[in-house]
Amino acid sequence: AGIIQPLMADTFNSYKDLVDLRPLIELIRTEGKPVLYERGEYLLHEGDIEKYISVVISGYCRYVTHRSDGSEGVVGFSLPGDIASGFSDRMYRNPSRLAIIASCRLEVLQLPFDYAFSKISEHDRHFTLKMEKAFSRTLFERHLNLYKLTPAERYRKFAASYPEIIGQILVKELASFLQITPQHLRRIRK
C-alpha cells in the first residue's frame, strides 16, 4: 500500500488512464462552445496565461516550444478525444512556456479554464491535484521512453495509440516529437 505502480499505459496521452476525466469532458461537451481553428492558428501563445480548456472533436493540435534558433520543438499533441490546454502552467497562473497550434483544421469544444475547474472542484476538490499527478507521470514516462525505446519503437507506440489519425500528422511534426529527422521517420514508416 502506498507504492505507486509504474505507468505501463499503451496510450500516447496516458494521463487519460490515470485520472477520471469523464466529469470534465462531460461538462465541456455539455456547456462548451464549439470553436474552429484553421491550420496554423494558435489556441495558446507562449507567454500567455491559458484562458480555456478544450476537448478536441476533430483534427489535432501540437504543443511546441521555440528553440534558441527560432525553430519549433514539438513536445506533444492533442488528438481527438484529448484535452487541449496549457494545464500545468495555468494551474499556477504562470505564463505558458509552450504554444498550442492547430496543425490542421481543428474543431474543439471550449470552456473558460477557471469556470471548468471551479465546477469540477465542487464535486471533487482533489481533481486538480489528480490532474497534475497524471500529467507528471505521463511526462516522466515519455522522458524515460526517449532513453529506453528506439525511435521506431516510440513511433509504433504512438501509431498504435492513434491508428485513425497517424497518417494525417505531418512528418516534420512527428519527427520533431520523436527527436529524429524527417528522413529517419520516413525510413521507419517503410
mmCIF file with all atom_site columns, N, CA and C in Angstrom, residues 35-41 43 56-62 78 80 101-108 165 168 170 173:
data_model
loop_
_atom_site.group_PDB
_atom_site.id
_atom_site.type_symbol
_atom_site.label_atom_id
_atom_site.label_alt_id
_atom_site.label_comp_id
_atom_site.label_asym_id
_atom_site.label_entity_id
_atom_site.label_seq_id
_atom_site.pdbx_PDB_ins_code
_atom_site.Cartn_x
_atom_site.Cartn_y
_atom_site.Cartn_z
_atom_site.occupancy
_atom_site.B_iso_or_equiv
_atom_site.pdbx_formal_charge
_atom_site.auth_seq_id
_atom_site.auth_comp_id
_atom_site.auth_asym_id
_atom_site.auth_atom_id
_atom_site.pdbx_PDB_model_num
ATOM 1  N N  . VAL A 1 35  ? -15.572 25.730 -31.248 1.00 0.00 ? 35  VAL A N  1
ATOM 2  C CA . VAL A 1 35  ? -14.630 26.674 -31.842 1.00 0.00 ? 35  VAL A CA 1
ATOM 3  C C  . VAL A 1 35  ? -13.869 25.929 -32.933 1.00 0.00 ? 35  VAL A C  1
ATOM 4  N N  . LEU A 1 36  ? -13.695 26.607 -34.053 1.00 0.00 ? 36  LEU A N  1
ATOM 5  C CA . LEU A 1 36  ? -12.977 26.033 -35.187 1.00 0.00 ? 36  LEU A CA 1
ATOM 6  C C  . LEU A 1 36  ? -11.692 26.823 -35.391 1.00 0.00 ? 36  LEU A C  1
ATOM 7  N N  . TYR A 1 37  ? -10.577 26.124 -35.448 1.00 0.00 ? 37  TYR A N  1
ATOM 8  C CA . TYR A 1 37  ? -9.278  26.733 -35.722 1.00 0.00 ? 37  TYR A CA 1
ATOM 9  C C  . TYR A 1 37  ? -8.795  26.213 -37.069 1.00 0.00 ? 37  TYR A C  1
ATOM 10 N N  . GLU A 1 38  ? -8.253  27.106 -37.858 1.00 0.00 ? 38  GLU A N  1
ATOM 11 C CA . GLU A 1 38  ? -7.647  26.696 -39.122 1.00 0.00 ? 38  GLU A CA 1
ATOM 12 C C  . GLU A 1 38  ? -6.176  26.362 -38.874 1.00 0.00 ? 38  GLU A C  1
ATOM 13 N N  . ARG A 1 39  ? -5.601  25.629 -39.794 1.00 0.00 ? 39  ARG A N  1
ATOM 14 C CA . ARG A 1 39  ? -4.192  25.240 -39.680 1.00 0.00 ? 39  ARG A CA 1
ATOM 15 C C  . ARG A 1 39  ? -3.324  26.473 -39.422 1.00 0.00 ? 39  ARG A C  1
ATOM 16 N N  . GLY A 1 40  ? -2.465  26.369 -38.404 1.00 0.00 ? 40  GLY A N  1
ATOM 17 C CA . GLY A 1 40  ? -1.548  27.449 -38.072 1.00 0.00 ? 40  GLY A CA 1
ATOM 18 C C  . GLY A 1 40  ? -2.078  28.435 -37.041 1.00 0.00 ? 40  GLY A C  1
ATOM 19 N N  . GLU A 1 41  ? -3.363  28.365 -36.732 1.00 0.00 ? 41  GLU A N  1
ATOM 20 C CA . GLU A 1 41  ? -3.913  29.269 -35.719 1.00 0.00 ? 41  GLU A CA 1
ATOM 21 C C  . GLU A 1 41  ? -3.550  28.766 -34.322 1.00 0.00 ? 41  GLU A C  1
ATOM 22 N N  . LEU A 1 43  ? -4.107  28.205 -30.365 1.00 0.00 ? 43  LEU A N  1
ATOM 23 C CA . LEU A 1 43  ? -5.024  28.091 -29.238 1.00 0.00 ? 43  LEU A CA 1
ATOM 24 C C  . LEU A 1 43  ? -4.413  28.798 -28.032 1.00 0.00 ? 43  LEU A C  1
ATOM 25 N N  . VAL A 1 56  ? -10.742 18.115 -27.935 1.00 0.00 ? 56  VAL A N  1
ATOM 26 C CA . VAL A 1 56  ? -10.589 18.010 -29.387 1.00 0.00 ? 56  VAL A CA 1
ATOM 27 C C  . VAL A 1 56  ? -11.686 17.102 -29.934 1.00 0.00 ? 56  VAL A C  1
ATOM 28 N N  . ILE A 1 57  ? -12.444 17.640 -30.872 1.00 0.00 ? 57  ILE A N  1
ATOM 29 C CA . ILE A 1 57  ? -13.502 16.870 -31.534 1.00 0.00 ? 57  ILE A CA 1
ATOM 30 C C  . ILE A 1 57  ? -12.971 16.257 -32.824 1.00 0.00 ? 57  ILE A C  1
ATOM 31 N N  . SER A 1 58  ? -12.299 17.069 -33.636 1.00 0.00 ? 58  SER A N  1
ATOM 32 C CA . SER A 1 58  ? -11.692 16.541 -34.864 1.00 0.00 ? 58  SER A CA 1
ATOM 33 C C  . SER A 1 58  ? -10.433 17.332 -35.167 1.00 0.00 ? 58  SER A C  1
ATOM 34 N N  . GLY A 1 59  ? -9.534  16.699 -35.915 1.00 0.00 ? 59  GLY A N  1
ATOM 35 C CA . GLY A 1 59  ? -8.238  17.296 -36.206 1.00 0.00 ? 59  GLY A CA 1
ATOM 36 C C  . GLY A 1 59  ? -7.280  17.050 -35.054 1.00 0.00 ? 59  GLY A C  1
ATOM 37 N N  . TYR A 1 60  ? -6.205  17.816 -35.025 1.00 0.00 ? 60  TYR A N  1
ATOM 38 C CA . TYR A 1 60  ? -5.241  17.705 -33.929 1.00 0.00 ? 60  TYR A CA 1
ATOM 39 C C  . TYR A 1 60  ? -4.456  18.996 -33.812 1.00 0.00 ? 60  TYR A C  1
ATOM 40 N N  . CYS A 1 61  ? -3.881  19.185 -32.647 1.00 0.00 ? 61  CYS A N  1
ATOM 41 C CA . CYS A 1 61  ? -3.011  20.346 -32.436 1.00 0.00 ? 61  CYS A CA 1
ATOM 42 C C  . CYS A 1 61  ? -1.712  19.861 -31.815 1.00 0.00 ? 61  CYS A C  1
ATOM 43 N N  . ARG A 1 62  ? -0.693  20.695 -31.970 1.00 0.00 ? 62  ARG A N  1
ATOM 44 C CA . ARG A 1 62  ? 0.617   20.337 -31.442 1.00 0.00 ? 62  ARG A CA 1
ATOM 45 C C  . ARG A 1 62  ? 1.017   21.340 -30.365 1.00 0.00 ? 62  ARG A C  1
ATOM 46 N N  . SER A 1 78  ? -2.424  16.986 -29.012 1.00 0.00 ? 78  SER A N  1
ATOM 47 C CA . SER A 1 78  ? -3.764  16.649 -28.527 1.00 0.00 ? 78  SER A CA 1
ATOM 48 C C  . SER A 1 78  ? -4.543  16.191 -29.741 1.00 0.00 ? 78  SER A C  1
ATOM 49 N N  . PRO A 1 80  ? -8.064  13.688 -31.300 1.00 0.00 ? 80  PRO A N  1
ATOM 50 C CA . PRO A 1 80  ? -9.491  13.572 -30.997 1.00 0.00 ? 80  PRO A CA 1
ATOM 51 C C  . PRO A 1 80  ? -9.762  12.844 -29.672 1.00 0.00 ? 80  PRO A C  1
ATOM 52 N N  . ILE A 1 101 ? -0.824  24.939 -31.204 1.00 0.00 ? 101 ILE A N  1
ATOM 53 C CA . ILE A 1 101 ? -1.104  25.389 -32.564 1.00 0.00 ? 101 ILE A CA 1
ATOM 54 C C  . ILE A 1 101 ? -1.911  24.313 -33.302 1.00 0.00 ? 101 ILE A C  1
ATOM 55 N N  . ALA A 1 102 ? -2.948  24.738 -34.001 1.00 0.00 ? 102 ALA A N  1
ATOM 56 C CA . ALA A 1 102 ? -3.713  23.812 -34.843 1.00 0.00 ? 102 ALA A CA 1
ATOM 57 C C  . ALA A 1 102 ? -2.825  23.362 -35.996 1.00 0.00 ? 102 ALA A C  1
ATOM 58 N N  . SER A 1 103 ? -2.671  22.059 -36.148 1.00 0.00 ? 103 SER A N  1
ATOM 59 C CA . SER A 1 103 ? -1.836  21.514 -37.218 1.00 0.00 ? 103 SER A CA 1
ATOM 60 C C  . SER A 1 103 ? -2.627  21.263 -38.490 1.00 0.00 ? 103 SER A C  1
ATOM 61 N N  . CYS A 1 104 ? -3.933  21.308 -38.370 1.00 0.00 ? 104 CYS A N  1
ATOM 62 C CA . CYS A 1 104 ? -4.848  21.146 -39.485 1.00 0.00 ? 104 CYS A CA 1
ATOM 63 C C  . CYS A 1 104 ? -6.148  21.812 -39.028 1.00 0.00 ? 104 CYS A C  1
ATOM 64 N N  . ARG A 1 105 ? -7.159  21.710 -39.820 1.00 0.00 ? 105 ARG A N  1
ATOM 65 C CA . ARG A 1 105 ? -8.462  22.247 -39.373 1.00 0.00 ? 105 ARG A CA 1
ATOM 66 C C  . ARG A 1 105 ? -8.836  21.509 -38.091 1.00 0.00 ? 105 ARG A C  1
ATOM 67 N N  . LEU A 1 106 ? -9.073  22.274 -37.040 1.00 0.00 ? 106 LEU A N  1
ATOM 68 C CA . LEU A 1 106 ? -9.258  21.707 -35.694 1.00 0.00 ? 106 LEU A CA 1
ATOM 69 C C  . LEU A 1 106 ? -10.586 22.163 -35.120 1.00 0.00 ? 106 LEU A C  1
ATOM 70 N N  . GLU A 1 107 ? -11.401 21.212 -34.716 1.00 0.00 ? 107 GLU A N  1
ATOM 71 C CA . GLU A 1 107 ? -12.669 21.523 -34.065 1.00 0.00 ? 107 GLU A CA 1
ATOM 72 C C  . GLU A 1 107 ? -12.559 21.121 -32.600 1.00 0.00 ? 107 GLU A C  1
ATOM 73 N N  . VAL A 1 108 ? -12.864 22.066 -31.722 1.00 0.00 ? 108 VAL A N  1
ATOM 74 C CA . VAL A 1 108 ? -12.839 21.805 -30.286 1.00 0.00 ? 108 VAL A CA 1
ATOM 75 C C  . VAL A 1 108 ? -14.116 22.318 -29.648 1.00 0.00 ? 108 VAL A C  1
ATOM 76 N N  . ILE A 1 165 ? -5.503  8.468  -37.021 1.00 0.00 ? 165 ILE A N  1
ATOM 77 C CA . ILE A 1 165 ? -5.014  9.813  -37.339 1.00 0.00 ? 165 ILE A CA 1
ATOM 78 C C  . ILE A 1 165 ? -3.524  9.841  -37.685 1.00 0.00 ? 165 ILE A C  1
ATOM 79 N N  . GLN A 1 168 ? -2.416  11.411 -40.859 1.00 0.00 ? 168 GLN A N  1
ATOM 80 C CA . GLN A 1 168 ? -2.714  12.834 -41.038 1.00 0.00 ? 168 GLN A CA 1
ATOM 81 C C  . GLN A 1 168 ? -1.658  13.736 -40.410 1.00 0.00 ? 168 GLN A C  1
ATOM 82 N N  . LEU A 1 170 ? 1.657   15.560 -39.801 1.00 0.00 ? 170 LEU A N  1
ATOM 83 C CA . LEU A 1 170 ? 2.756   15.958 -40.676 1.00 0.00 ? 170 LEU A CA 1
ATOM 84 C C  . LEU A 1 170 ? 4.061   15.284 -40.246 1.00 0.00 ? 170 LEU A C  1
ATOM 85 N N  . GLU A 1 173 ? 6.362   17.316 -37.996 1.00 0.00 ? 173 GLU A N  1
ATOM 86 C CA . GLU A 1 173 ? 5.894   17.460 -36.608 1.00 0.00 ? 173 GLU A CA 1
ATOM 87 C C  . GLU A 1 173 ? 6.166   16.192 -35.803 1.00 0.00 ? 173 GLU A C  1
#
